[in-house]
Amino acid sequence: MSRLKRRTALALSMTAGLALVAAGCGGGDDESAGLPADQETVAGDGTGSPPAGGDGVRLGILGQCEGPFGGFHEDVVGGATLAMTQFAGATPGSSTTALDGFTGAEVAGTPIELVGIGCGDDTADRILQEVRRLVEQLGANVIIGPLSGDEGIAIAEYAKANPELTVLAGISGSQEQTLQVQAPNYFRFYGDGAIWNAGLGDLLHNQEGWDTVAVIADDYSFGHTSAAGFIADFCAVGGEVTSRVFPPLGTTDYSSYIAQLPNPDEVDGYFWAVGGTGTQASLEAFVNAKGDLTGDQHAGNLFFNPGLAQALGPDIAGAYVGGFATLPGDVQTPEIENYLAAADETWETIPGALSGNEPAPPSVAAAFGFFYGYYTAGVALVEALDAVGGDMSDLDAFHEAISGLTLDLPYGDISLDENRSGVVDVGLSRLVLDESGEVVQETVAIVPGVDQTFGGTFSPDTPSPGRDFPACEERDLPWEGNAIPVVDGVPQS
Amino acid sequence: MTPALIDADRSSSRRRLTELRRPPVWVAAVIAVAVAAWVLFLADGTPAGAAVDDPGKFLVTVLDGVTFAGLLFVAASGFTLIFGLMRTVNMAHGSLFLLAAYVAIRVQEAMVGRSRNIDPADVGLLDWLVPLLAGAGVAAVLGLLIQQVFLQWNEGQEMRQTLLTLAITVVLADQMLREFGGLAQRMVWPGAVTHFFSVMGERYAVTRLVMLGIAVLVGVLLWLWLTRTSVGIVIRAGVDDRQMVRGLGINIRRVFALTFLVGSFLAGVGGVLGASFAGAAPGTDGSWLLNALVVVIIGGLGSLKGAAAGSLLYGTVVAFSPAYLPSQYSYYAIIMTFGLLALVLAIRPYGLFGRPA
Amino acid sequence: MNLRERLTGETLALAGLVLILVLLPSLATAFFVNFVMTQTLILGLAAATIVFLAKYGGMTSLAQLLMFGIAGFMFGNAALDGGARGLNLGWHPWAAVGFAILVTTLAAFLLGAIASRTTGIYFLMLTLVYGVIGYFVFAQIVEISGPGGITSIQRPDLLGPPVRLYYAGLLLSVVVYAGFRTIRRTAFGLALQGVRDDPIRMASLGFNVPLHRTLAFTLAGFVAGLAGLLNVWWNGQIDPASISIGPTLILLIIAVIGGISSLEGAWLGAFVYVLVFTYLRDLPFVDRIGITEARFNTVIGVIVLAIMVLSPEGLTGIVQRLRGRLRRRAATEPTASTGGSLPVHTTTQKELGGTRS
């Protein structure tokens, strides 16, 4: 017994030793944030205090290197980096990957230093740990990111508790992070998941003559938000949603959920917001039970992107697809060409997700929403710094400058609403077959100036989009009838 | 646990008798009758409606349950085979499942010559069977490798083996994410089987029956292998008494290796079927490990009969709950699995056909 | 226990460690204390419940993170007022604490009762299924959470400053460690260890075997619930992904890294895990050999694999072996090599392999 005890004693003292060594390491790692914990207790806001902006921008980028969007890590970091090389004179750290960051970025005499890249895994817990590492250990005072919706809510709450921080959201698509959390230092130069489907209802009801629609969406925040945008739009212009089906995330066999949908002769069309393996599995279950896919009876959110859902079969051609910030490659304006060329000049190749994480021209990644969303955040940072003359000492003034920005960007102007969420142009497209029989997207319309509220359907007082919310109600939409048609890649304005 | 252990020593008929007297059995019987009555006559406010009113939907749901059970059986059979002989809970089963799926998808893409929007009409039978064998073959070889390198020398230490395979799962999942990316991919059924027929006015897919057919084939072949070949007899003897088999001078190590090879191959077959049925993506490994676990916990670890029964019960619950729960509760369908599990465990802690090892 | 017994080297070392940890906030950076060490203590507490069940009860549980999560969700539901999701009961924080702990303990009792007749591998698999079902319960039932989870959870004013949360974690860790060590010698603890070693004999001696297991599971659930409360206060939010299969396995891995048969190993494992997670990528040139933060899971997996191959008793086992070797060199006294065998293994082996019928 006593021998055993002595052994435990050794183990314990080893633990203590290890703890001390590590404490030393921890202290040595960060020169800037070396505040002993006891001194820091006065802050009392629940988290550490990042150093205020005297010595320039210390930028942290929150990406996702694991989880379902792990393949897009390169893309999102690339987006933020391109903004720095294009507008802040930065040099990329490598010509074949964006993950090596950049050096030498400076705006109006204020340097922008990249202190770290956070690695999320699509969960709020992980991204909170990553942001705390960036802010509390590495001393970041500006964050670009995160990527997904639930992460966005967590980071917005974190920003609210840490007013010294400035967060420019990436492509995080939940409504709540701006509409309900209302952190004054949290900005999103991008649409939310509902906005991306704005205009689709107008198009389907008024142009394609759909009066009734059945909605099937993933039963989680993004599925709900995506469906909510479509429902709000379709109902606002006078359409009717006859059934809503929400299969749980992780469903393997969709047949029982497809059975809950009305038959093709009972409804004018279907709206799909099922992602991951579900996109194809649910469509196949539909074919198995309801009949062949006829493209003109289906519409989907961005999951219907042939780049994301590589297995999307040719039968789906004809379906309408909601937007995702960038336009399909068939639209080429001089601004878009410049932007893509700038990406190609910054790196030789980057291994983005759309090229299967194999080296590819950077414009492949840049032409897609993941990259672009982080790019808009980077541009906003540069322009805001410019607007305050590089002086971040007055954070309120800096935040006010960000709120007042109107960014002139390749895929349309972006400004912020009073909740600091983007008012954006949405591009709607249709799936068509190209000469070689591949399913590709073709732009059909651009809906300008879409905001988060959908004419009042969503407000800070309404609940988050859910299985029953929003209800189907007719109301005035600011953008009804304003869509600019696009023919053969040329906007007809 | 204790009553079960003691029961095991008595004759099985007497065990059944004593078990029948236990209240959980009665509860289970009452629940089964109530569920049947609900589905047949009372389920008016549900998505599918009472079976007597809409027999077509009922029949389709039954078919859904049975065909999905086929896929579950293939996925679980390898798992239960390995456990039955070696007492190894192969937590890497899901990883092998997913790896086979990815490999098969790559091979199919190479054979068809395009990587996206593959039309079933362009997929010949061979374009599906060859990838199936390739994927399952890779899974089998990797499984054998895992067994030889990590499991062979610590036989009998179940918990250590379980944790080893768990660690392998973590590594494999991460490496597959690196190699195959995070986007969902899928196998395409051959055009020869993508047809439909009508069940009382409801359209039904032949592919689902093909899945069931393959499962039955796998089950029959496994049964023949275990009962009609000398290796199979050794395996069954090994399940009952390893020491005795060893004492008879049989090289049980080789039998172990073979079992692991076959078990991993079956995981691979399941993976390719699963990828054809529902696609493959990161996370598929975890959910299919879980599916296999649920099946064998219900059916009893190490029993082929149990895997079949467990698959059928689980498949039925998965198909029926979304269709026959009242509409406002259909979101809770996935939780019904738990009800099934609790019910089975309350009656038989080691599953329907399991024995307290 | 007399004074001399208390003044062993172990107690002294423990006191020294606690003293260092008490002084740590004035020695180390805020980040190290409020992030690294606070997380270590929280995860250590939760992992200690796995060790407790494995070491004294012979049950390796994967449901401890579920208990951890239930407490967090219940606190969020009870304490929040006007949040976006959940019940928003708006109770006083300490009433919410009581509620959360009560619900967690009840849930542990119920789940423990169902699982109490299984052991070893069966128990492991069943509790894994618990974990996953728990995930779906919170993901699907929007009244108590829904997929987005509960956000903006504030801690009670008493624990406002982050360093107080650290001290709360430290205090709880000390109390729980001492409590688990004391329980070993109580009548309940002795009976529990008897149940672990020979359930049949214990049953024939008149002990209620399932009840002992259930109570142990309930106690472990209660402690995991306390850790779960600290966790939501530390993290400010909880969602179903917090208790999904990934983190569930991570918690077991933490217990395994430290040594699943040593209580102090739980905290050691948590410390190593958090250190690797936080600092590994800062090491110079580590990304040159392919270990970027993106491959963090591979690193953790390989560490566990190495530990399970080299020393299934985890890091504490390695330390003990080193010490044994040192002593052998110092004195010629032969060392007991029993440190190399793991109680859990011997017991599970006995129950799974030894009593086959």
PDB file of N, CA and C in Angstrom, chain C residues 52 91 93 99 115 156 180-181 220 233 309 329:
ATOM      1  N   PHE C  52     -13.460   6.973 -12.020  1.00  0.00           N
ATOM      2  CA  PHE C  52     -14.130   6.443 -10.826  1.00  0.00           C
ATOM      3  C   PHE C  52     -14.949   5.199 -11.174  1.00  0.00           C
ATOM      4  N   TRP C  91     -35.089  31.737 -13.540  1.00  0.00           N
ATOM      5  CA  TRP C  91     -34.918  31.531 -12.107  1.00  0.00           C
ATOM      6  C   TRP C  91     -33.656  32.209 -11.603  1.00  0.00           C
ATOM      7  N   PRO C  93     -30.020  32.250 -10.282  1.00  0.00           N
ATOM      8  CA  PRO C  93     -28.961  31.342 -10.744  1.00  0.00           C
ATOM      9  C   PRO C  93     -28.734  30.140  -9.840  1.00  0.00           C
ATOM     10  N   PHE C  99     -31.607  22.964  -9.721  1.00  0.00           N
ATOM     11  CA  PHE C  99     -32.452  22.280 -10.708  1.00  0.00           C
ATOM     12  C   PHE C  99     -31.601  21.438 -11.659  1.00  0.00           C
ATOM     13  N   ALA C 115     -28.716   0.456 -17.552  1.00  0.00           N
ATOM     14  CA  ALA C 115     -27.432  -0.101 -17.963  1.00  0.00           C
ATOM     15  C   ALA C 115     -26.837  -1.021 -16.912  1.00  0.00           C
ATOM     16  N   PRO C 156     -23.241  32.885 -12.180  1.00  0.00           N
ATOM     17  CA  PRO C 156     -23.700  33.645 -11.016  1.00  0.00           C
ATOM     18  C   PRO C 156     -22.681  34.735 -10.667  1.00  0.00           C
ATOM     19  N   PHE C 180     -13.759  10.812  -3.878  1.00  0.00           N
ATOM     20  CA  PHE C 180     -13.655   9.526  -4.561  1.00  0.00           C
ATOM     21  C   PHE C 180     -12.674   8.612  -3.843  1.00  0.00           C
ATOM     22  N   ARG C 181     -11.602   9.202  -3.289  1.00  0.00           N
ATOM     23  CA  ARG C 181     -10.638   8.361  -2.589  1.00  0.00           C
ATOM     24  C   ARG C 181     -11.212   7.849  -1.281  1.00  0.00           C
ATOM     25  N   ALA C 220     -21.473   9.364 -10.165  1.00  0.00           N
ATOM     26  CA  ALA C 220     -20.603   9.873 -11.223  1.00  0.00           C
ATOM     27  C   ALA C 220     -21.351  10.911 -12.055  1.00  0.00           C
ATOM     28  N   TRP C 233     -20.501  27.873 -17.563  1.00  0.00           N
ATOM     29  CA  TRP C 233     -20.120  29.192 -17.059  1.00  0.00           C
ATOM     30  C   TRP C 233     -18.843  29.667 -17.726  1.00  0.00           C
ATOM     31  N   VAL C 309      -0.500   1.151 -26.868  1.00  0.00           N
ATOM     32  CA  VAL C 309       0.454   0.112 -27.239  1.00  0.00           C
ATOM     33  C   VAL C 309       1.513  -0.043 -26.147  1.00  0.00           C
ATOM     34  N   ARG C 329      17.070   0.276  -9.684  1.00  0.00           N
ATOM     35  CA  ARG C 329      18.472   0.607  -9.833  1.00  0.00           C
ATOM     36  C   ARG C 329      19.060   1.028  -8.484  1.00  0.00           C
TER      37      ARG C 329
END
